[in-house]
Amino acid sequence: MPDTSQDNPRRAAITGVATYVPDRIVTNAELARTLDTSDDWIVTRTGIRERRRGGPGETTSTMGAEAVRRLMAAKGLAPDQVDVLIVATVTPDMFFPATACLIQDQVGLQSTWGFDLSAACSGFLYALTTGAQFVASGVHRRVIVVGADLMSAIIDPLDRTTAVLFGDGAGAVLLEPAEPGFGILDFLHRVDGSGRNDLFMPAGGSLKPPSVETVVAREHFLKQNGRTVFKFAVSQMAESVERLIDRNGLKASDLAVVIPHQANQRILDATADRLGLAHDRMASVIGRYGNTTAATLPLALDDLVRAGKLERGDLAVFVAVGAGFTVGATLMRWG
Ligand code: UT7
């Protein structure tokens, strides 16, 4: 049904957020029992104190479906009122069918089409931008964007350089036509495929189909060149926020909050320093959840909303850097 609002240009707004994380908490001390690591190293180098791990039967689709159910309950949405479902993930239940199909079926959405989108830690923002276009064009009125990752499925439990960083979780937001002056005001994205070997999963795709050799070589687990990704993330997070606010005639001090992808507290602090913002103006939930890839931004947004830290009219920027490399930033006026 086309949007007939007088707002020109038409915009989409996030009008609801809900999340789901598994019950099981894995502390740094628990990881230090099987890995050559320590609570002190993990907290000092990353800010992470604990993360969640899915239990038996939990998958990316079951976590995403629960986040969608909670969102629909909070917004009072009936199963036939969602037009599109976009799922950002790097840990789909299977290569195909798409996780969006599995969530649609589990939730019983009756008039929805949807698809998955792969942009790693920037996935939620790519999906948000994509979903916002359907609303802005007037083609659809209600889009649900899910960011969900069961990172424990692709983490090498023997690799201390990555096993301590990642966690499992899911978040969902509702996009609807915005009131004039509110909603998603601008976005920017970038890909730089020269980073393809700095954060990736070597095998399981068409390049290296699964074989005994790939399993023995542990190539079905995520690999990361941490220092390279760290440097890229610090420079790109700050630069992306600056470019986005500059071209909208804004200064960092105009932002109520920056909602960054949660990979490392040191990246958040360094980004805040580059932007000249106090560290507490960067939303942070990394201590509780670690890096949940596509789920970090809805988890951080939900935390802000629940804490009453986002008020109507506040300007906020999401920003993310992820495997690929992929980059995204979104400017919005909350309301
Ligand atoms: O979400 C997608 C984007 N991802 C990111 O943004 C992640 C970016 N990278 C990072 O956050 C950081 O690079 C890490 C947290 C991954 C690593 O921190 P770092 O300060 O860059 O450490 P490093 O890789 O330079 O390693 C320093 C030392 C090494 O030992 P040596 O070579 O100095 O003897 C590592 O082997 O720390 C060692 N180390 C550990 N020690 C204890 C690495 N992991 C651990 C560990 N426990 N878990």
PDB file of C-alpha atoms and ligand atoms in Angstrom, residues 35-38 41-42 45-46 121 160-162 164-166 199 224-231 233 261-264 266-267 291 293 321-323, ligand 1:
ATOM      1  CA  LEU A  35      42.198 -21.654  26.812  1.00  0.00           C
ATOM      2  CA  ASP A  36      45.545 -19.980  27.479  1.00  0.00           C
ATOM      3  CA  THR A  37      43.903 -16.671  28.372  1.00  0.00           C
ATOM      4  CA  SER A  38      42.778 -14.677  31.414  1.00  0.00           C
ATOM      5  CA  TRP A  41      43.745  -9.966  29.239  1.00  0.00           C
ATOM      6  CA  ILE A  42      40.238 -10.127  27.813  1.00  0.00           C
ATOM      7  CA  ARG A  45      42.244  -5.680  25.548  1.00  0.00           C
ATOM      8  CA  THR A  46      38.575  -5.855  24.610  1.00  0.00           C
ATOM      9  CA  CYS A 121      29.299  -6.785  11.247  1.00  0.00           C
ATOM     10  CA  ARG A 160      42.180 -17.901  21.884  1.00  0.00           C
ATOM     11  CA  THR A 161      42.575 -14.981  19.492  1.00  0.00           C
ATOM     12  CA  THR A 162      38.935 -15.262  18.365  1.00  0.00           C
ATOM     13  CA  VAL A 164      37.000 -14.929  23.531  1.00  0.00           C
ATOM     14  CA  LEU A 165      35.580 -12.189  21.305  1.00  0.00           C
ATOM     15  CA  PHE A 166      32.287 -13.425  19.951  1.00  0.00           C
ATOM     16  CA  LEU A 199      38.360 -11.621   8.528  1.00  0.00           C
ATOM     17  CA  GLN A 224      40.887 -12.932  11.843  1.00  0.00           C
ATOM     18  CA  ASN A 225      43.944 -10.763  11.414  1.00  0.00           C
ATOM     19  CA  GLY A 226      43.044  -8.779  14.531  1.00  0.00           C
ATOM     20  CA  ARG A 227      45.553  -5.932  14.331  1.00  0.00           C
ATOM     21  CA  THR A 228      44.743  -5.079  10.695  1.00  0.00           C
ATOM     22  CA  VAL A 229      41.005  -5.131  11.363  1.00  0.00           C
ATOM     23  CA  PHE A 230      41.498  -3.031  14.494  1.00  0.00           C
ATOM     24  CA  LYS A 231      43.362  -0.272  12.595  1.00  0.00           C
ATOM     25  CA  ALA A 233      37.936  -0.128  12.203  1.00  0.00           C
ATOM     26  CA  HIS A 261      29.251  -1.887  16.257  1.00  0.00           C
ATOM     27  CA  GLN A 262      30.523  -3.637  19.365  1.00  0.00           C
ATOM     28  CA  ALA A 263      33.831  -5.361  18.563  1.00  0.00           C
ATOM     29  CA  ASN A 264      36.234  -3.921  21.098  1.00  0.00           C
ATOM     30  CA  ARG A 266      39.225   0.156  22.723  1.00  0.00           C
ATOM     31  CA  ILE A 267      37.822   0.768  19.216  1.00  0.00           C
ATOM     32  CA  ASN A 291      30.781  -9.203  19.516  1.00  0.00           C
ATOM     33  CA  THR A 293      28.220  -9.527  14.625  1.00  0.00           C
ATOM     34  CA  VAL A 321      32.860  -1.865  10.182  1.00  0.00           C
ATOM     35  CA  GLY A 322      33.026  -5.539   9.357  1.00  0.00           C
ATOM     36  CA  ALA A 323      34.439  -8.368   7.298  1.00  0.00           C
TER      37      ALA A 323
HETATM   38  O1  UT7 B   1      33.608  -7.329  14.330  1.00  0.00           O
HETATM   39  C1  UT7 B   1      34.397  -7.299  13.185  1.00  0.00           C
HETATM   40  C2  UT7 B   1      35.532  -6.438  13.381  1.00  0.00           C
HETATM   41  N1  UT7 B   1      36.468  -7.019  14.310  1.00  0.00           N
HETATM   42  C3  UT7 B   1      37.193  -6.215  15.047  1.00  0.00           C
HETATM   43  O2  UT7 B   1      36.988  -5.025  14.981  1.00  0.00           O
HETATM   44  C4  UT7 B   1      38.285  -6.805  15.887  1.00  0.00           C
HETATM   45  C5  UT7 B   1      39.494  -5.919  15.782  1.00  0.00           C
HETATM   46  N2  UT7 B   1      40.660  -6.411  16.511  1.00  0.00           N
HETATM   47  C6  UT7 B   1      40.726  -6.417  17.864  1.00  0.00           C
HETATM   48  O3  UT7 B   1      39.763  -6.100  18.549  1.00  0.00           O
HETATM   49  C7  UT7 B   1      42.039  -6.759  18.512  1.00  0.00           C
HETATM   50  O4  UT7 B   1      43.032  -6.763  17.537  1.00  0.00           O
HETATM   51  C8  UT7 B   1      42.051  -8.130  19.244  1.00  0.00           C
HETATM   52  C9  UT7 B   1      41.184  -8.064  20.468  1.00  0.00           C
HETATM   53  C10 UT7 B   1      41.549  -9.213  18.306  1.00  0.00           C
HETATM   54  C11 UT7 B   1      43.467  -8.458  19.686  1.00  0.00           C
HETATM   55  O5  UT7 B   1      43.977  -7.411  20.515  1.00  0.00           O
HETATM   56  P1  UT7 B   1      45.423  -6.812  20.221  1.00  0.00           P
HETATM   57  O6  UT7 B   1      45.703  -5.833  21.299  1.00  0.00           O
HETATM   58  O7  UT7 B   1      45.433  -6.329  18.805  1.00  0.00           O
HETATM   59  O8  UT7 B   1      46.344  -8.050  20.432  1.00  0.00           O
HETATM   60  P2  UT7 B   1      47.352  -8.730  19.407  1.00  0.00           P
HETATM   61  O9  UT7 B   1      46.598  -9.467  18.353  1.00  0.00           O
HETATM   62  O10 UT7 B   1      48.347  -7.722  18.975  1.00  0.00           O
HETATM   63  O11 UT7 B   1      48.043  -9.775  20.357  1.00  0.00           O
HETATM   64  C12 UT7 B   1      48.845  -9.374  21.482  1.00  0.00           C
HETATM   65  C13 UT7 B   1      49.283 -10.609  22.228  1.00  0.00           C
HETATM   66  C14 UT7 B   1      49.804 -11.714  21.309  1.00  0.00           C
HETATM   67  O12 UT7 B   1      50.879 -12.353  21.956  1.00  0.00           O
HETATM   68  P3  UT7 B   1      52.396 -11.975  21.568  1.00  0.00           P
HETATM   69  O13 UT7 B   1      52.507 -12.276  20.111  1.00  0.00           O
HETATM   70  O14 UT7 B   1      52.527 -10.519  21.887  1.00  0.00           O
HETATM   71  O15 UT7 B   1      53.181 -12.874  22.458  1.00  0.00           O
HETATM   72  C15 UT7 B   1      48.658 -12.669  21.219  1.00  0.00           C
HETATM   73  O16 UT7 B   1      49.066 -14.004  20.956  1.00  0.00           O
HETATM   74  O17 UT7 B   1      48.173 -11.175  22.896  1.00  0.00           O
HETATM   75  C16 UT7 B   1      48.076 -12.575  22.602  1.00  0.00           C
HETATM   76  N3  UT7 B   1      46.684 -12.958  22.671  1.00  0.00           N
HETATM   77  C17 UT7 B   1      46.099 -13.362  23.808  1.00  0.00           C
HETATM   78  N4  UT7 B   1      46.576 -13.522  25.059  1.00  0.00           N
HETATM   79  C18 UT7 B   1      45.728 -13.942  26.009  1.00  0.00           C
HETATM   80  C19 UT7 B   1      45.766 -12.974  21.681  1.00  0.00           C
HETATM   81  N5  UT7 B   1      44.580 -13.378  22.167  1.00  0.00           N
HETATM   82  C20 UT7 B   1      44.770 -13.640  23.481  1.00  0.00           C
HETATM   83  C21 UT7 B   1      43.920 -14.079  24.513  1.00  0.00           C
HETATM   84  N6  UT7 B   1      44.438 -14.221  25.757  1.00  0.00           N
HETATM   85  N7  UT7 B   1      42.617 -14.356  24.305  1.00  0.00           N
END
